[in-house]
Amino acid sequence: MQSLNIEATENSPKVSLDFENGVIIFEGKSYPENTFEFYEPISKWLEKYFNGNAKETTTVEIKLSYFNSATSQILFDLFDIINDGESHNLVINWYYDASKKSGLKDYEDYAEEFEDLNIKAIEF
Amino acid sequence: MQSTFLNEKSFLQIDDTVIYEFSNKLNEETMIKISKTIQSHLISAQVHIDKIDDIFKILIEIMQNILNYSYDKIELKNNKREAQGILIVTMNSIENTCTIQSSNLIKNTKKAIIQERLHEIQGLNEKDLRRLLRQKMRAKKDIHTKGAGLGFIIIGLRVVKPVIITFTPIENDILKYTLLLQL
């Protein structure tokens, strides 16, 4: 299995899916016009990784400063993949901007919905 | 009739001054430019960060909806689109309120879908809206290739007054769809 790296643009995040180190990072803004198309290879990679290929420890870092409603759905689907898949030691960190009122609320939606994933909130 | 629509102006007004006029032609590139420029003008006017954040989020949702659902949208390269949409953003810095009005042309068949989406959020408080958001994300019922059908909930979470929508007949089965929001 190979790593997958996507550079950030003005409206799409940097995505780093580092297979060797078991580190998954989403960073930046996420409102590409074709959001589902953008995330399709990422979903496929995660499905493969969490189906028998996960490292001993996997760390997921979500550092999205802004995301559109389609990305909200995508994030939900990605957490679904992780939740249904196999992982050993899993750490998920959700970074939020404490100066914005919506920062923590977005986190709470996912943390409550995917309680078993024990998603942690960390201030930017 | 359509040409009258195209002659209307899109602009950002802060208090009594029009700060920024921009094109009605929306595509991914102009969307990024318009939202970033509005954000930067609001920062310069010392509008509160939460308000700027809300305005940015709503503008993106509105502009992406215009690209996805407009009658006059055209297909560009790489599965991208372009459409005409009028955006009027009026910021009252003293009251810290912002009004956003958007208009675009839609087919008559879209009217019922828009009304249904609005009906779903009407009268809901923040807790109920978040519950609906999670329920819809779980059900994945309204997902299509360009969106997840969650835009009105995202808008509902940020407005301070009920969302107003109007449909004005233009010609044959084409309507001018206007959305009016206050946040």
Coordinates of C-alpha atoms in Angstrom, one line a residue:
Chain A
M1 CA 0.0 0.0 0.0
Q2 CA 1.4 3.4 -0.9
S3 CA 1.1 6.8 0.7
L4 CA -1.1 9.5 -0.9
N5 CA -0.3 13.2 -0.8
I6 CA -2.4 16.0 -2.1
E7 CA -1.2 19.6 -2.0
A8 CA -3.5 22.3 -0.6
T9 CA -5.1 24.9 -3.0
E10 CA -7.2 28.0 -2.2
N11 CA -10.3 25.9 -1.6
S12 CA -9.1 22.4 -1.0
P13 CA -7.0 21.0 1.9
K14 CA -3.6 19.5 2.1
V15 CA -4.2 15.8 2.5
S16 CA -1.4 13.5 3.7
L17 CA -2.1 9.8 4.0
D18 CA 1.2 8.4 5.2
F19 CA 1.0 4.7 5.1
E20 CA 4.6 4.0 6.5
N21 CA 4.0 6.0 9.7
G22 CA 0.2 5.5 10.0
V23 CA -0.4 9.3 10.0
I24 CA -3.4 10.8 8.3
I25 CA -3.7 14.6 8.0
F26 CA -6.3 17.0 6.6
E27 CA -5.3 20.6 6.8
G28 CA -6.6 23.9 5.4
K29 CA -9.9 25.0 3.8
S30 CA -12.2 22.5 2.1
Y31 CA -14.8 23.8 -0.4
P32 CA -13.8 22.4 -3.7
E33 CA -16.5 22.7 -6.3
N34 CA -16.6 18.9 -6.8
T35 CA -16.2 18.0 -3.2
F36 CA -17.2 14.3 -3.6
E37 CA -14.9 13.9 -6.6
F38 CA -12.0 15.4 -4.7
Y39 CA -12.5 13.0 -1.7
E40 CA -13.1 9.9 -3.7
P41 CA -9.5 8.6 -3.9
I42 CA -9.1 9.5 -0.2
S43 CA -12.1 7.5 0.8
K44 CA -10.8 4.5 -1.2
W45 CA -7.4 4.8 0.4
L46 CA -8.9 4.9 3.9
E47 CA -11.2 1.9 3.1
K48 CA -8.1 -0.1 2.1
Y49 CA -6.0 1.1 5.0
F50 CA -8.6 0.3 7.7
N51 CA -9.4 -3.1 6.1
G52 CA -6.4 -5.1 7.3
N53 CA -3.6 -2.6 6.5
A54 CA -3.6 -0.4 9.5
K55 CA -0.3 0.2 11.4
E56 CA 0.1 -0.6 15.1
T57 CA -0.7 3.0 15.8
T58 CA -2.8 5.3 13.6
T59 CA -3.0 9.1 14.1
V60 CA -5.6 11.2 12.4
E61 CA -5.2 14.9 12.5
I62 CA -8.0 17.1 11.3
K63 CA -7.0 20.8 11.0
L64 CA -9.7 22.3 8.8
S65 CA -10.2 26.0 9.3
Y66 CA -13.3 26.1 7.1
F67 CA -15.3 23.4 5.3
N68 CA -18.5 23.5 3.2
S69 CA -21.6 21.4 3.8
A70 CA -20.5 18.7 1.3
T71 CA -17.3 18.3 3.3
S72 CA -19.4 17.9 6.5
Q73 CA -21.0 14.9 4.8
I74 CA -17.6 13.6 3.6
L75 CA -16.1 13.9 7.1
F76 CA -19.1 11.9 8.5
D77 CA -18.5 9.2 5.8
L78 CA -14.7 9.1 6.6
F79 CA -15.4 8.6 10.3
D80 CA -17.8 5.9 9.3
I81 CA -15.1 4.1 7.4
I82 CA -12.7 4.4 10.4
N83 CA -15.5 3.3 12.8
D84 CA -16.4 0.2 10.7
G85 CA -12.8 -0.7 9.9
E86 CA -10.0 -2.4 11.9
S87 CA -7.5 -0.3 13.8
H88 CA -5.2 -1.0 16.8
N89 CA -4.2 2.1 18.6
L90 CA -6.2 4.9 17.1
V91 CA -5.8 8.6 18.0
I92 CA -8.0 11.2 16.3
N93 CA -7.3 14.8 17.0
W94 CA -9.8 17.5 15.8
Y95 CA -8.1 21.0 15.9
Y96 CA -10.4 23.9 16.3
D97 CA -10.1 27.7 16.4
A98 CA -11.2 28.7 19.9
S99 CA -11.8 32.3 18.8
K100 CA -14.7 31.1 16.6
K101 CA -17.9 30.0 18.1
S102 CA -18.6 27.3 15.6
G103 CA -15.2 25.7 16.0
L104 CA -16.1 23.4 18.9
K105 CA -19.7 22.9 17.8
D106 CA -18.7 21.2 14.6
Y107 CA -16.4 18.9 16.7
E108 CA -19.2 18.0 19.1
D109 CA -21.4 16.8 16.2
Y110 CA -18.8 14.2 15.2
A111 CA -17.5 13.4 18.7
E112 CA -21.1 12.6 19.9
E113 CA -22.0 10.7 16.7
F114 CA -18.8 8.6 16.8
E115 CA -18.4 8.2 20.5
D116 CA -16.3 5.0 20.2
L117 CA -13.7 6.8 18.2
N118 CA -12.9 9.0 21.2
I119 CA -12.2 12.0 19.0
K120 CA -10.1 14.6 20.9
A121 CA -10.6 18.4 20.6
I122 CA -7.4 20.4 20.5
E123 CA -7.1 24.2 20.2
F124 CA -5.2 25.5 17.1
Chain B
M1 CA -36.5 39.3 -19.4
Q2 CA -33.3 37.3 -18.6
S3 CA -31.1 40.2 -19.8
T4 CA -32.8 42.5 -17.2
F5 CA -31.8 40.0 -14.6
L6 CA -28.2 40.0 -15.8
N7 CA -28.0 43.8 -15.6
E8 CA -28.5 43.8 -11.8
K9 CA -25.4 44.5 -9.8
S10 CA -23.6 42.4 -7.2
F11 CA -21.9 44.3 -4.4
L12 CA -20.8 44.5 -0.8
Q13 CA -22.1 47.5 1.1
I14 CA -20.8 48.4 4.6
D15 CA -23.1 50.9 6.3
D16 CA -23.9 53.5 3.6
T17 CA -21.0 52.8 1.3
V18 CA -20.7 50.3 -1.5
I19 CA -17.2 49.0 -0.9
Y20 CA -16.9 46.3 -3.6
E21 CA -18.8 45.6 -6.8
F22 CA -18.2 42.3 -8.5
S23 CA -19.3 40.2 -11.5
N24 CA -22.5 38.1 -11.5
K25 CA -20.6 35.4 -13.4
L26 CA -19.9 32.7 -10.9
N27 CA -17.5 29.9 -11.3
E28 CA -15.0 28.3 -8.9
E29 CA -12.3 30.9 -9.6
T30 CA -14.6 34.0 -9.2
M31 CA -16.2 32.3 -6.1
I32 CA -12.9 32.1 -4.4
K33 CA -12.0 35.7 -5.3
I34 CA -15.4 37.1 -4.3
S35 CA -15.5 35.3 -0.9
K36 CA -11.9 36.2 -0.1
T37 CA -12.3 39.9 -1.1
I38 CA -15.5 40.2 1.0
Q39 CA -13.7 38.6 3.9
S40 CA -10.8 41.0 3.6
H41 CA -13.1 44.1 3.5
L42 CA -15.0 42.9 6.5
I43 CA -11.7 42.4 8.4
S44 CA -10.7 45.9 7.5
A45 CA -14.0 47.2 8.7
Q46 CA -13.3 45.4 12.0
V47 CA -16.4 43.2 11.9
H48 CA -16.3 40.5 14.5
I49 CA -14.5 37.3 13.5
D50 CA -17.6 35.2 14.2
K51 CA -19.7 37.3 11.9
I52 CA -17.1 37.2 9.2
D53 CA -16.9 33.5 9.5
D54 CA -20.7 33.1 9.3
I55 CA -20.9 35.4 6.2
F56 CA -18.1 33.4 4.5
K57 CA -19.7 30.1 5.2
I58 CA -23.1 31.2 3.9
L59 CA -21.7 32.9 0.8
I60 CA -19.9 29.7 -0.2
E61 CA -23.1 27.6 0.3
I62 CA -25.1 30.1 -1.7
M63 CA -22.6 30.4 -4.6
Q64 CA -22.1 26.6 -4.8
N65 CA -25.9 26.2 -4.9
I66 CA -26.1 28.7 -7.7
L67 CA -23.5 26.8 -9.7
N68 CA -25.3 23.5 -9.0
Y69 CA -29.0 24.4 -9.6
S70 CA -29.1 27.5 -11.9
Y71 CA -31.1 27.2 -15.1
D72 CA -28.4 29.0 -17.0
K73 CA -25.4 27.0 -15.7
I74 CA -22.9 25.9 -18.3
E75 CA -20.4 23.1 -18.2
L76 CA -16.8 24.0 -18.2
K77 CA -13.7 21.8 -18.4
N78 CA -12.9 19.3 -15.7
N79 CA -16.5 18.9 -14.6
K80 CA -16.7 22.5 -13.4
R81 CA -19.6 24.9 -13.9
E82 CA -20.4 28.6 -14.4
A83 CA -23.7 30.4 -13.8
Q84 CA -25.1 33.9 -13.2
G85 CA -26.0 34.9 -9.7
I86 CA -26.6 38.2 -8.0
L87 CA -25.3 38.7 -4.5
I88 CA -26.0 41.7 -2.4
V89 CA -24.2 41.7 1.0
T90 CA -25.1 44.6 3.3
M91 CA -23.2 45.0 6.6
N92 CA -24.5 47.2 9.4
S93 CA -21.4 47.6 11.5
I94 CA -23.2 49.5 14.3
E95 CA -25.8 46.8 14.9
N96 CA -23.4 44.0 13.8
T97 CA -26.0 42.6 11.5
C98 CA -25.6 41.5 7.9
T99 CA -28.2 41.0 5.2
I100 CA -27.4 38.7 2.3
Q101 CA -29.7 38.6 -0.8
S102 CA -29.0 36.3 -3.6
S103 CA -30.9 35.7 -6.9
N104 CA -30.5 33.3 -9.7
L105 CA -32.6 31.6 -12.4
I106 CA -34.0 28.2 -11.8
K107 CA -36.3 25.8 -13.6
N108 CA -39.8 25.7 -12.2
T109 CA -39.3 22.1 -11.2
K110 CA -36.7 23.1 -8.5
K111 CA -39.2 25.3 -6.7
A112 CA -40.8 22.4 -4.7
I113 CA -37.4 21.0 -3.6
I114 CA -36.3 24.4 -2.3
Q115 CA -39.5 24.9 -0.5
E116 CA -39.3 21.5 1.1
R117 CA -35.7 22.1 2.2
L118 CA -36.7 25.4 3.8
H119 CA -39.8 23.9 5.4
E120 CA -37.5 21.3 7.1
I121 CA -35.5 24.0 9.0
Q122 CA -38.3 26.5 9.7
G123 CA -38.9 27.1 13.5
L124 CA -36.0 24.8 14.5
N125 CA -33.6 26.0 17.2
E126 CA -29.9 25.3 17.1
K127 CA -30.1 22.0 19.0
D128 CA -32.8 20.7 16.6
L129 CA -30.9 22.0 13.5
R130 CA -27.8 20.1 14.7
R131 CA -29.9 17.0 15.3
L132 CA -31.3 17.3 11.8
L133 CA -27.8 17.8 10.3
R134 CA -26.6 14.6 12.0
Q135 CA -29.7 12.7 11.0
K136 CA -29.3 13.7 7.3
M137 CA -25.6 12.9 7.3
R138 CA -26.4 9.5 8.7
A139 CA -29.2 8.9 6.2
K140 CA -27.2 10.2 3.2
K141 CA -30.6 10.5 1.5
D142 CA -30.1 13.9 -0.3
I143 CA -26.5 13.3 -1.5
H144 CA -25.9 13.8 -5.2
T145 CA -22.7 14.3 -7.2
K146 CA -22.3 18.0 -6.3
G147 CA -23.7 18.3 -2.8
A148 CA -25.1 16.7 0.3
G149 CA -28.4 18.6 0.6
L150 CA -27.3 20.2 3.8
G151 CA -26.9 23.8 2.8
F152 CA -30.1 25.1 4.3
I153 CA -29.2 23.6 7.7
I154 CA -25.8 25.3 7.6
I155 CA -27.6 28.6 6.7
G156 CA -30.3 28.0 9.4
L157 CA -27.6 27.6 12.1
R158 CA -26.4 31.2 11.3
V159 CA -29.4 33.3 10.6
V160 CA -31.1 35.5 13.3
K161 CA -34.4 35.9 11.4
P162 CA -36.4 33.4 9.3
V163 CA -35.1 32.8 5.8
I164 CA -37.3 34.5 3.2
I165 CA -37.5 33.0 -0.3
T166 CA -39.4 34.3 -3.3
F167 CA -40.0 33.0 -6.8
T168 CA -40.7 35.4 -9.6
P169 CA -41.8 34.1 -13.0
I170 CA -39.5 35.1 -15.8
E171 CA -40.5 33.2 -18.9
N172 CA -42.0 29.8 -19.7
D173 CA -40.8 27.5 -16.9
I174 CA -38.0 29.8 -15.6
L175 CA -38.2 31.5 -12.2
K176 CA -36.0 34.1 -10.5
Y177 CA -35.3 32.6 -7.1
T178 CA -34.4 35.1 -4.4
L179 CA -33.1 34.2 -1.0
L180 CA -33.0 36.8 1.7
L181 CA -31.1 36.2 5.0
Q182 CA -30.2 38.1 8.0
L183 CA -27.3 37.1 10.3

